[in-house]
Every structure is written in C-alpha cells, then in structure tokens.
C-alpha cells in the first residue's frame, strides 16, 4: 500500500520472495513463524556486534592476530555465528586505508553490521568506489593523505570483508565497552574513522 492508501503491484523481487516463501511453507520445509523469526533476527542485528569485535582486537593483540588470520573463527570466539561465510578482516594502518564494496550486488557482513545503508547498495557507490576511491572517500568527509595507499575489497557471494579501523589516539586505558562505543558501521566499511568523543 502506498502513502495514499492505494495498493501497488509487487515488484519482481517481492513477487519472487513471496512465491518462494509460500512454496517452502506449503511443502513443509519451513513455517511462517520460522520465516518471521529469522526476518526479525536479521533486523535486530546492529553494528554494535562488529564494534565488539573491533574493540576486542584493539585491546587484545593475540585476538587481533587471530581475527586477521581467520575472521570467521575469531568472531565465533565471541559467540557471533558467521553462517556459511568466509569473513576476511582487513586492517587499516598509517600506510594503508581499506574500504569494502560489492560491485555486483550488495554483499555485506550483515551478521556483524546489520542492514546495509542505501548508499552501499547504490550503483553510484558500487561503481565509483573501485574507480576513484580517494574521491568517493572525500565525499564522505574522509580525506586520505596521498602517501596512504587505498585498497578496495570487493565482496562475493561466499566471502565478506570487514575493516578493522585504527584505534584513535587518546583512547589509551579505555575499556572494551567504551572503545566499542566509538566504532561505527561506516568505520567498519572504511568510509569513516572512529572519533574520540
């Protein structure tokens, strides 16, 4: 139903989703309740899950090594299940700034970052980030020095990336909870950096 209270026809993808869901329920493979519970669980995922991972890596050098070696296993150490995906965590350093994109669609580490922002799914971001990343980052308000290399990582259907941002100066002595509070979704995509508040 639109804003004027009129019904609008389903889009192609809405029709496909509805048809597939109804078929799975009819065949007894899933129930409506299971589908609704999974949708609610997906919507409840927030960037705080990824922020928890980043904060742990900032305070625990051994965990950081494990996270960079195998992101999926390291997240599972914290009780965060990464179903059927290979998670690669890339680390920002003073010499290298990383950003993630999915040029074909909008593959994104939803289990850690929640629902992707609309701009991440846009054709504009998906095409321009790989061609002119420095300019795109500048449009996000992030000016990366020319001496810093920018690496753009393209997600795939079975592999997702997450950026481990640099820990900001002035956060020495902070506990894990306080550190997690300054980690944003955009900093884990690579279009922002954590700010000390």
mmCIF file of the C-alpha atoms, coordinates in Angstrom:
data_MODEL
# 
_entry.id   MODEL 
# 
loop_
_atom_site.group_PDB 
_atom_site.id 
_atom_site.type_symbol 
_atom_site.label_atom_id 
_atom_site.label_alt_id 
_atom_site.label_comp_id 
_atom_site.label_asym_id 
_atom_site.label_entity_id 
_atom_site.label_seq_id 
_atom_site.pdbx_PDB_ins_code 
_atom_site.Cartn_x 
_atom_site.Cartn_y 
_atom_site.Cartn_z 
_atom_site.occupancy 
_atom_site.B_iso_or_equiv 
_atom_site.pdbx_formal_charge 
_atom_site.auth_seq_id 
_atom_site.auth_comp_id 
_atom_site.auth_asym_id 
_atom_site.auth_atom_id 
_atom_site.pdbx_PDB_model_num 
ATOM 1   C CA . UNK A 1 1   ? 0.000  0.000   0.000  1.00 0.00 ? 1   UNK A CA 1 
ATOM 2   C CA . UNK A 1 2   ? 1.384  3.435   -0.887 1.00 0.00 ? 2   UNK A CA 1 
ATOM 3   C CA . UNK A 1 3   ? 1.148  6.729   1.041  1.00 0.00 ? 3   UNK A CA 1 
ATOM 4   C CA . UNK A 1 4   ? -2.277 7.461   -0.498 1.00 0.00 ? 4   UNK A CA 1 
ATOM 5   C CA . UNK A 1 5   ? -3.696 4.168   0.774  1.00 0.00 ? 5   UNK A CA 1 
ATOM 6   C CA . UNK A 1 6   ? -3.710 2.507   -2.652 1.00 0.00 ? 6   UNK A CA 1 
ATOM 7   C CA . UNK A 1 7   ? -2.383 -0.935  -3.340 1.00 0.00 ? 7   UNK A CA 1 
ATOM 8   C CA . UNK A 1 8   ? 0.622  -1.153  -5.639 1.00 0.00 ? 8   UNK A CA 1 
ATOM 9   C CA . UNK A 1 9   ? 1.657  -4.273  -7.549 1.00 0.00 ? 9   UNK A CA 1 
ATOM 10  C CA . UNK A 1 10  ? 4.588  -6.278  -6.219 1.00 0.00 ? 10  UNK A CA 1 
ATOM 11  C CA . UNK A 1 11  ? 7.979  -5.659  -7.756 1.00 0.00 ? 11  UNK A CA 1 
ATOM 12  C CA . UNK A 1 12  ? 9.662  -8.600  -9.459 1.00 0.00 ? 12  UNK A CA 1 
ATOM 13  C CA . UNK A 1 13  ? 11.769 -9.338  -6.358 1.00 0.00 ? 13  UNK A CA 1 
ATOM 14  C CA . UNK A 1 14  ? 8.840  -9.001  -3.945 1.00 0.00 ? 14  UNK A CA 1 
ATOM 15  C CA . UNK A 1 15  ? 6.853  -11.428 -6.089 1.00 0.00 ? 15  UNK A CA 1 
ATOM 16  C CA . UNK A 1 16  ? 9.763  -13.901 -6.205 1.00 0.00 ? 16  UNK A CA 1 
ATOM 17  C CA . UNK A 1 17  ? 10.289 -13.696 -2.422 1.00 0.00 ? 17  UNK A CA 1 
ATOM 18  C CA . UNK A 1 18  ? 6.589  -14.186 -1.700 1.00 0.00 ? 18  UNK A CA 1 
ATOM 19  C CA . UNK A 1 19  ? 6.284  -17.083 -4.146 1.00 0.00 ? 19  UNK A CA 1 
ATOM 20  C CA . UNK A 1 20  ? 9.356  -18.862 -2.787 1.00 0.00 ? 20  UNK A CA 1 
ATOM 21  C CA . UNK A 1 21  ? 8.307  -18.368 0.842  1.00 0.00 ? 21  UNK A CA 1 
ATOM 22  C CA . UNK A 1 22  ? 4.787  -19.662 0.148  1.00 0.00 ? 22  UNK A CA 1 
ATOM 23  C CA . UNK A 1 23  ? 6.178  -22.694 -1.676 1.00 0.00 ? 23  UNK A CA 1 
ATOM 24  C CA . UNK A 1 24  ? 8.571  -23.537 1.175  1.00 0.00 ? 24  UNK A CA 1 
ATOM 25  C CA . UNK A 1 25  ? 5.744  -23.238 3.710  1.00 0.00 ? 25  UNK A CA 1 
ATOM 26  C CA . UNK A 1 26  ? 3.375  -25.306 1.538  1.00 0.00 ? 26  UNK A CA 1 
ATOM 27  C CA . UNK A 1 27  ? 5.999  -28.082 1.203  1.00 0.00 ? 27  UNK A CA 1 
ATOM 28  C CA . UNK A 1 28  ? 6.521  -28.085 4.984  1.00 0.00 ? 28  UNK A CA 1 
ATOM 29  C CA . UNK A 1 29  ? 10.193 -27.103 4.735  1.00 0.00 ? 29  UNK A CA 1 
ATOM 30  C CA . UNK A 1 30  ? 9.682  -24.045 6.955  1.00 0.00 ? 30  UNK A CA 1 
ATOM 31  C CA . UNK A 1 31  ? 6.798  -22.439 8.812  1.00 0.00 ? 31  UNK A CA 1 
ATOM 32  C CA . UNK A 1 32  ? 5.606  -18.853 8.612  1.00 0.00 ? 32  UNK A CA 1 
ATOM 33  C CA . UNK A 1 33  ? 6.709  -18.465 12.224 1.00 0.00 ? 33  UNK A CA 1 
ATOM 34  C CA . UNK A 1 34  ? 10.258 -19.587 11.379 1.00 0.00 ? 34  UNK A CA 1 
ATOM 35  C CA . UNK A 1 35  ? 10.445 -17.156 8.461  1.00 0.00 ? 35  UNK A CA 1 
ATOM 36  C CA . UNK A 1 36  ? 9.122  -14.292 10.607 1.00 0.00 ? 36  UNK A CA 1 
ATOM 37  C CA . UNK A 1 37  ? 11.555 -15.136 13.426 1.00 0.00 ? 37  UNK A CA 1 
ATOM 38  C CA . UNK A 1 38  ? 14.510 -15.147 11.023 1.00 0.00 ? 38  UNK A CA 1 
ATOM 39  C CA . UNK A 1 39  ? 13.460 -11.819 9.496  1.00 0.00 ? 39  UNK A CA 1 
ATOM 40  C CA . UNK A 1 40  ? 13.119 -10.320 12.987 1.00 0.00 ? 40  UNK A CA 1 
ATOM 41  C CA . UNK A 1 41  ? 16.558 -11.673 13.939 1.00 0.00 ? 41  UNK A CA 1 
ATOM 42  C CA . UNK A 1 42  ? 18.115 -10.157 10.803 1.00 0.00 ? 42  UNK A CA 1 
ATOM 43  C CA . UNK A 1 43  ? 16.515 -6.788  11.507 1.00 0.00 ? 43  UNK A CA 1 
ATOM 44  C CA . UNK A 1 44  ? 17.772 -6.900  15.114 1.00 0.00 ? 44  UNK A CA 1 
ATOM 45  C CA . UNK A 1 45  ? 21.416 -7.204  14.022 1.00 0.00 ? 45  UNK A CA 1 
ATOM 46  C CA . UNK A 1 46  ? 23.155 -3.921  14.605 1.00 0.00 ? 46  UNK A CA 1 
ATOM 47  C CA . UNK A 1 47  ? 26.690 -2.562  14.023 1.00 0.00 ? 47  UNK A CA 1 
ATOM 48  C CA . UNK A 1 48  ? 27.349 -2.987  17.767 1.00 0.00 ? 48  UNK A CA 1 
ATOM 49  C CA . UNK A 1 49  ? 28.160 -6.633  17.024 1.00 0.00 ? 49  UNK A CA 1 
ATOM 50  C CA . UNK A 1 50  ? 31.014 -5.658  14.721 1.00 0.00 ? 50  UNK A CA 1 
ATOM 51  C CA . UNK A 1 51  ? 32.083 -2.897  17.129 1.00 0.00 ? 51  UNK A CA 1 
ATOM 52  C CA . UNK A 1 52  ? 32.508 -5.542  19.826 1.00 0.00 ? 52  UNK A CA 1 
ATOM 53  C CA . UNK A 1 53  ? 34.898 -7.434  17.536 1.00 0.00 ? 53  UNK A CA 1 
ATOM 54  C CA . UNK A 1 54  ? 36.907 -4.290  16.758 1.00 0.00 ? 54  UNK A CA 1 
ATOM 55  C CA . UNK A 1 55  ? 37.166 -3.276  20.411 1.00 0.00 ? 55  UNK A CA 1 
ATOM 56  C CA . UNK A 1 56  ? 38.411 -6.738  21.389 1.00 0.00 ? 56  UNK A CA 1 
ATOM 57  C CA . UNK A 1 57  ? 41.057 -6.591  18.648 1.00 0.00 ? 57  UNK A CA 1 
ATOM 58  C CA . UNK A 1 58  ? 42.193 -3.171  19.887 1.00 0.00 ? 58  UNK A CA 1 
ATOM 59  C CA . UNK A 1 59  ? 42.803 -4.376  23.446 1.00 0.00 ? 59  UNK A CA 1 
ATOM 60  C CA . UNK A 1 60  ? 43.940 -7.954  22.801 1.00 0.00 ? 60  UNK A CA 1 
ATOM 61  C CA . UNK A 1 61  ? 46.884 -8.310  20.368 1.00 0.00 ? 61  UNK A CA 1 
ATOM 62  C CA . UNK A 1 62  ? 46.563 -12.108 20.238 1.00 0.00 ? 62  UNK A CA 1 
ATOM 63  C CA . UNK A 1 63  ? 42.885 -11.875 19.367 1.00 0.00 ? 63  UNK A CA 1 
ATOM 64  C CA . UNK A 1 64  ? 43.751 -9.284  16.694 1.00 0.00 ? 64  UNK A CA 1 
ATOM 65  C CA . UNK A 1 65  ? 46.173 -11.760 15.088 1.00 0.00 ? 65  UNK A CA 1 
ATOM 66  C CA . UNK A 1 66  ? 43.512 -14.487 15.078 1.00 0.00 ? 66  UNK A CA 1 
ATOM 67  C CA . UNK A 1 67  ? 40.928 -12.056 13.646 1.00 0.00 ? 67  UNK A CA 1 
ATOM 68  C CA . UNK A 1 68  ? 43.203 -11.083 10.762 1.00 0.00 ? 68  UNK A CA 1 
ATOM 69  C CA . UNK A 1 69  ? 44.118 -14.732 10.119 1.00 0.00 ? 69  UNK A CA 1 
ATOM 70  C CA . UNK A 1 70  ? 40.547 -16.079 10.199 1.00 0.00 ? 70  UNK A CA 1 
ATOM 71  C CA . UNK A 1 71  ? 37.749 -13.566 10.748 1.00 0.00 ? 71  UNK A CA 1 
ATOM 72  C CA . UNK A 1 72  ? 35.018 -16.193 10.873 1.00 0.00 ? 72  UNK A CA 1 
ATOM 73  C CA . UNK A 1 73  ? 36.657 -18.248 13.643 1.00 0.00 ? 73  UNK A CA 1 
ATOM 74  C CA . UNK A 1 74  ? 37.624 -15.153 15.647 1.00 0.00 ? 74  UNK A CA 1 
ATOM 75  C CA . UNK A 1 75  ? 34.047 -13.852 15.596 1.00 0.00 ? 75  UNK A CA 1 
ATOM 76  C CA . UNK A 1 76  ? 32.770 -17.236 16.679 1.00 0.00 ? 76  UNK A CA 1 
ATOM 77  C CA . UNK A 1 77  ? 35.100 -16.998 19.704 1.00 0.00 ? 77  UNK A CA 1 
ATOM 78  C CA . UNK A 1 78  ? 32.909 -14.076 20.815 1.00 0.00 ? 78  UNK A CA 1 
ATOM 79  C CA . UNK A 1 79  ? 29.697 -16.033 20.236 1.00 0.00 ? 79  UNK A CA 1 
ATOM 80  C CA . UNK A 1 80  ? 28.944 -14.361 16.892 1.00 0.00 ? 80  UNK A CA 1 
ATOM 81  C CA . UNK A 1 81  ? 27.968 -17.009 14.376 1.00 0.00 ? 81  UNK A CA 1 
ATOM 82  C CA . UNK A 1 82  ? 29.000 -16.273 10.774 1.00 0.00 ? 82  UNK A CA 1 
ATOM 83  C CA . UNK A 1 83  ? 26.914 -18.874 8.931  1.00 0.00 ? 83  UNK A CA 1 
ATOM 84  C CA . UNK A 1 84  ? 28.306 -20.286 5.670  1.00 0.00 ? 84  UNK A CA 1 
ATOM 85  C CA . UNK A 1 85  ? 30.558 -17.304 5.035  1.00 0.00 ? 85  UNK A CA 1 
ATOM 86  C CA . UNK A 1 86  ? 34.254 -16.652 4.914  1.00 0.00 ? 86  UNK A CA 1 
ATOM 87  C CA . UNK A 1 87  ? 34.876 -13.359 6.718  1.00 0.00 ? 87  UNK A CA 1 
ATOM 88  C CA . UNK A 1 88  ? 38.086 -11.539 5.834  1.00 0.00 ? 88  UNK A CA 1 
ATOM 89  C CA . UNK A 1 89  ? 39.097 -8.701  8.151  1.00 0.00 ? 89  UNK A CA 1 
ATOM 90  C CA . UNK A 1 90  ? 41.462 -6.114  6.685  1.00 0.00 ? 90  UNK A CA 1 
ATOM 91  C CA . UNK A 1 91  ? 43.392 -3.759  8.943  1.00 0.00 ? 91  UNK A CA 1 
ATOM 92  C CA . UNK A 1 92  ? 43.870 -0.048  8.461  1.00 0.00 ? 92  UNK A CA 1 
ATOM 93  C CA . UNK A 1 93  ? 47.385 1.174   9.233  1.00 0.00 ? 93  UNK A CA 1 
ATOM 94  C CA . UNK A 1 94  ? 49.186 4.510   8.871  1.00 0.00 ? 94  UNK A CA 1 
ATOM 95  C CA . UNK A 1 95  ? 50.302 3.294   5.413  1.00 0.00 ? 95  UNK A CA 1 
ATOM 96  C CA . UNK A 1 96  ? 47.113 1.587   4.142  1.00 0.00 ? 96  UNK A CA 1 
ATOM 97  C CA . UNK A 1 97  ? 43.434 2.512   4.267  1.00 0.00 ? 97  UNK A CA 1 
ATOM 98  C CA . UNK A 1 98  ? 40.892 -0.196  3.371  1.00 0.00 ? 98  UNK A CA 1 
ATOM 99  C CA . UNK A 1 99  ? 37.317 0.104   2.146  1.00 0.00 ? 99  UNK A CA 1 
ATOM 100 C CA . UNK A 1 100 ? 34.758 -2.511  1.165  1.00 0.00 ? 100 UNK A CA 1 
ATOM 101 C CA . UNK A 1 101 ? 32.270 -2.693  -1.668 1.00 0.00 ? 101 UNK A CA 1 
ATOM 102 C CA . UNK A 1 102 ? 30.287 -5.276  -3.584 1.00 0.00 ? 102 UNK A CA 1 
ATOM 103 C CA . UNK A 1 103 ? 30.374 -4.356  -7.249 1.00 0.00 ? 103 UNK A CA 1 
ATOM 104 C CA . UNK A 1 104 ? 27.871 -6.988  -8.420 1.00 0.00 ? 104 UNK A CA 1 
ATOM 105 C CA . UNK A 1 105 ? 25.096 -6.537  -5.867 1.00 0.00 ? 105 UNK A CA 1 
ATOM 106 C CA . UNK A 1 106 ? 25.342 -5.588  -2.199 1.00 0.00 ? 106 UNK A CA 1 
ATOM 107 C CA . UNK A 1 107 ? 27.039 -8.467  -0.377 1.00 0.00 ? 107 UNK A CA 1 
ATOM 108 C CA . UNK A 1 108 ? 27.753 -7.153  3.085  1.00 0.00 ? 108 UNK A CA 1 
ATOM 109 C CA . UNK A 1 109 ? 28.606 -8.604  6.522  1.00 0.00 ? 109 UNK A CA 1 
ATOM 110 C CA . UNK A 1 110 ? 25.032 -8.190  7.792  1.00 0.00 ? 110 UNK A CA 1 
ATOM 111 C CA . UNK A 1 111 ? 25.571 -10.529 10.716 1.00 0.00 ? 111 UNK A CA 1 
ATOM 112 C CA . UNK A 1 112 ? 28.090 -8.012  12.126 1.00 0.00 ? 112 UNK A CA 1 
ATOM 113 C CA . UNK A 1 113 ? 26.946 -4.665  10.706 1.00 0.00 ? 113 UNK A CA 1 
ATOM 114 C CA . UNK A 1 114 ? 23.168 -5.051  10.354 1.00 0.00 ? 114 UNK A CA 1 
ATOM 115 C CA . UNK A 1 115 ? 21.180 -3.878  7.353  1.00 0.00 ? 115 UNK A CA 1 
ATOM 116 C CA . UNK A 1 116 ? 23.391 -2.176  4.739  1.00 0.00 ? 116 UNK A CA 1 
ATOM 117 C CA . UNK A 1 117 ? 22.836 1.535   4.177  1.00 0.00 ? 117 UNK A CA 1 
ATOM 118 C CA . UNK A 1 118 ? 21.115 2.528   0.947  1.00 0.00 ? 118 UNK A CA 1 
ATOM 119 C CA . UNK A 1 119 ? 24.239 4.241   -0.380 1.00 0.00 ? 119 UNK A CA 1 
ATOM 120 C CA . UNK A 1 120 ? 26.216 0.979   -0.065 1.00 0.00 ? 120 UNK A CA 1 
ATOM 121 C CA . UNK A 1 121 ? 23.734 -0.727  -2.391 1.00 0.00 ? 121 UNK A CA 1 
ATOM 122 C CA . UNK A 1 122 ? 23.634 2.130   -4.890 1.00 0.00 ? 122 UNK A CA 1 
ATOM 123 C CA . UNK A 1 123 ? 25.129 1.699   -8.351 1.00 0.00 ? 123 UNK A CA 1 
ATOM 124 C CA . UNK A 1 124 ? 26.949 5.005   -7.842 1.00 0.00 ? 124 UNK A CA 1 
ATOM 125 C CA . UNK A 1 125 ? 28.908 3.765   -4.805 1.00 0.00 ? 125 UNK A CA 1 
ATOM 126 C CA . UNK A 1 126 ? 29.463 0.270   -6.217 1.00 0.00 ? 126 UNK A CA 1 
ATOM 127 C CA . UNK A 1 127 ? 30.959 1.518   -9.464 1.00 0.00 ? 127 UNK A CA 1 
ATOM 128 C CA . UNK A 1 128 ? 32.813 4.619   -8.308 1.00 0.00 ? 128 UNK A CA 1 
ATOM 129 C CA . UNK A 1 129 ? 34.477 3.170   -5.197 1.00 0.00 ? 129 UNK A CA 1 
ATOM 130 C CA . UNK A 1 130 ? 36.628 0.854   -7.294 1.00 0.00 ? 130 UNK A CA 1 
ATOM 131 C CA . UNK A 1 131 ? 37.492 3.517   -9.903 1.00 0.00 ? 131 UNK A CA 1 
ATOM 132 C CA . UNK A 1 132 ? 38.032 6.618   -7.780 1.00 0.00 ? 132 UNK A CA 1 
ATOM 133 C CA . UNK A 1 133 ? 38.135 5.612   -4.110 1.00 0.00 ? 133 UNK A CA 1 
ATOM 134 C CA . UNK A 1 134 ? 40.020 8.665   -2.883 1.00 0.00 ? 134 UNK A CA 1 
ATOM 135 C CA . UNK A 1 135 ? 37.386 10.975  -4.355 1.00 0.00 ? 135 UNK A CA 1 
ATOM 136 C CA . UNK A 1 136 ? 34.492 8.894   -3.001 1.00 0.00 ? 136 UNK A CA 1 
ATOM 137 C CA . UNK A 1 137 ? 36.045 8.861   0.468  1.00 0.00 ? 137 UNK A CA 1 
ATOM 138 C CA . UNK A 1 138 ? 36.479 12.627  0.282  1.00 0.00 ? 138 UNK A CA 1 
ATOM 139 C CA . UNK A 1 139 ? 32.747 12.922  -0.467 1.00 0.00 ? 139 UNK A CA 1 
ATOM 140 C CA . UNK A 1 140 ? 32.144 11.011  2.777  1.00 0.00 ? 140 UNK A CA 1 
ATOM 141 C CA . UNK A 1 141 ? 34.290 13.627  4.559  1.00 0.00 ? 141 UNK A CA 1 
ATOM 142 C CA . UNK A 1 142 ? 37.340 11.389  4.820  1.00 0.00 ? 142 UNK A CA 1 
ATOM 143 C CA . UNK A 1 143 ? 40.495 12.953  3.395  1.00 0.00 ? 143 UNK A CA 1 
ATOM 144 C CA . UNK A 1 144 ? 43.167 10.304  2.991  1.00 0.00 ? 144 UNK A CA 1 
ATOM 145 C CA . UNK A 1 145 ? 46.706 11.607  2.527  1.00 0.00 ? 145 UNK A CA 1 
ATOM 146 C CA . UNK A 1 146 ? 48.248 10.915  -0.879 1.00 0.00 ? 146 UNK A CA 1 
ATOM 147 C CA . UNK A 1 147 ? 51.031 8.994   0.880  1.00 0.00 ? 147 UNK A CA 1 
ATOM 148 C CA . UNK A 1 148 ? 48.483 6.446   2.168  1.00 0.00 ? 148 UNK A CA 1 
ATOM 149 C CA . UNK A 1 149 ? 47.595 3.575   -0.155 1.00 0.00 ? 149 UNK A CA 1 
ATOM 150 C CA . UNK A 1 150 ? 43.870 2.880   -0.560 1.00 0.00 ? 150 UNK A CA 1 
ATOM 151 C CA . UNK A 1 151 ? 42.804 -0.738  -1.043 1.00 0.00 ? 151 UNK A CA 1 
ATOM 152 C CA . UNK A 1 152 ? 39.247 -1.532  -2.082 1.00 0.00 ? 152 UNK A CA 1 
ATOM 153 C CA . UNK A 1 153 ? 37.989 -5.040  -1.344 1.00 0.00 ? 153 UNK A CA 1 
ATOM 154 C CA . UNK A 1 154 ? 35.134 -6.498  -3.389 1.00 0.00 ? 154 UNK A CA 1 
ATOM 155 C CA . UNK A 1 155 ? 32.835 -8.892  -1.507 1.00 0.00 ? 155 UNK A CA 1 
ATOM 156 C CA . UNK A 1 156 ? 31.463 -12.023 -3.147 1.00 0.00 ? 156 UNK A CA 1 
ATOM 157 C CA . UNK A 1 157 ? 28.529 -14.356 -2.553 1.00 0.00 ? 157 UNK A CA 1 
ATOM 158 C CA . UNK A 1 158 ? 30.510 -16.503 -0.111 1.00 0.00 ? 158 UNK A CA 1 
ATOM 159 C CA . UNK A 1 159 ? 33.105 -14.043 1.194  1.00 0.00 ? 159 UNK A CA 1 
ATOM 160 C CA . UNK A 1 160 ? 32.585 -10.826 3.125  1.00 0.00 ? 160 UNK A CA 1 
ATOM 161 C CA . UNK A 1 161 ? 35.051 -8.172  4.234  1.00 0.00 ? 161 UNK A CA 1 
ATOM 162 C CA . UNK A 1 162 ? 35.128 -6.019  7.323  1.00 0.00 ? 162 UNK A CA 1 
ATOM 163 C CA . UNK A 1 163 ? 37.586 -3.205  8.040  1.00 0.00 ? 163 UNK A CA 1 
ATOM 164 C CA . UNK A 1 164 ? 39.487 -3.154  11.325 1.00 0.00 ? 164 UNK A CA 1 
ATOM 165 C CA . UNK A 1 165 ? 39.932 0.610   11.754 1.00 0.00 ? 165 UNK A CA 1 
ATOM 166 C CA . UNK A 1 166 ? 42.909 2.115   13.530 1.00 0.00 ? 166 UNK A CA 1 
ATOM 167 C CA . UNK A 1 167 ? 42.431 2.776   17.212 1.00 0.00 ? 167 UNK A CA 1 
ATOM 168 C CA . UNK A 1 168 ? 42.262 6.549   17.733 1.00 0.00 ? 168 UNK A CA 1 
ATOM 169 C CA . UNK A 1 169 ? 44.859 8.325   19.820 1.00 0.00 ? 169 UNK A CA 1 
ATOM 170 C CA . UNK A 1 170 ? 43.567 9.406   23.211 1.00 0.00 ? 170 UNK A CA 1 
ATOM 171 C CA . UNK A 1 171 ? 41.837 6.083   23.933 1.00 0.00 ? 171 UNK A CA 1 
ATOM 172 C CA . UNK A 1 172 ? 44.663 4.565   25.969 1.00 0.00 ? 172 UNK A CA 1 
ATOM 173 C CA . UNK A 1 173 ? 43.295 2.980   29.133 1.00 0.00 ? 173 UNK A CA 1 
ATOM 174 C CA . UNK A 1 174 ? 39.722 2.771   27.804 1.00 0.00 ? 174 UNK A CA 1 
ATOM 175 C CA . UNK A 1 175 ? 37.873 -0.468  28.489 1.00 0.00 ? 175 UNK A CA 1 
ATOM 176 C CA . UNK A 1 176 ? 36.354 -2.626  25.782 1.00 0.00 ? 176 UNK A CA 1 
ATOM 177 C CA . UNK A 1 177 ? 32.829 -1.278  26.196 1.00 0.00 ? 177 UNK A CA 1 
ATOM 178 C CA . UNK A 1 178 ? 33.905 2.342   25.895 1.00 0.00 ? 178 UNK A CA 1 
ATOM 179 C CA . UNK A 1 179 ? 36.039 1.540   22.849 1.00 0.00 ? 179 UNK A CA 1 
ATOM 180 C CA . UNK A 1 180 ? 33.153 -0.275  21.156 1.00 0.00 ? 180 UNK A CA 1 
ATOM 181 C CA . UNK A 1 181 ? 31.060 2.869   21.636 1.00 0.00 ? 181 UNK A CA 1 
ATOM 182 C CA . UNK A 1 182 ? 33.202 4.863   19.194 1.00 0.00 ? 182 UNK A CA 1 
ATOM 183 C CA . UNK A 1 183 ? 33.265 2.218   16.443 1.00 0.00 ? 183 UNK A CA 1 
ATOM 184 C CA . UNK A 1 184 ? 30.695 2.997   13.748 1.00 0.00 ? 184 UNK A CA 1 
ATOM 185 C CA . UNK A 1 185 ? 29.271 0.968   10.908 1.00 0.00 ? 185 UNK A CA 1 
ATOM 186 C CA . UNK A 1 186 ? 30.893 3.333   8.415  1.00 0.00 ? 186 UNK A CA 1 
ATOM 187 C CA . UNK A 1 187 ? 34.327 2.880   10.004 1.00 0.00 ? 187 UNK A CA 1 
ATOM 188 C CA . UNK A 1 188 ? 33.970 -0.900  9.544  1.00 0.00 ? 188 UNK A CA 1 
ATOM 189 C CA . UNK A 1 189 ? 33.092 -0.316  5.873  1.00 0.00 ? 189 UNK A CA 1 
ATOM 190 C CA . UNK A 1 190 ? 36.060 2.038   5.537  1.00 0.00 ? 190 UNK A CA 1 
ATOM 191 C CA . UNK A 1 191 ? 34.296 5.286   4.640  1.00 0.00 ? 191 UNK A CA 1 
ATOM 192 C CA . UNK A 1 192 ? 34.882 6.832   8.088  1.00 0.00 ? 192 UNK A CA 1 
ATOM 193 C CA . UNK A 1 193 ? 37.248 6.551   11.040 1.00 0.00 ? 193 UNK A CA 1 
ATOM 194 C CA . UNK A 1 194 ? 36.346 6.272   14.733 1.00 0.00 ? 194 UNK A CA 1 
ATOM 195 C CA . UNK A 1 195 ? 36.287 9.616   16.527 1.00 0.00 ? 195 UNK A CA 1 
ATOM 196 C CA . UNK A 1 196 ? 37.048 10.241  20.190 1.00 0.00 ? 196 UNK A CA 1 
ATOM 197 C CA . UNK A 1 197 ? 34.028 11.909  21.754 1.00 0.00 ? 197 UNK A CA 1 
# 
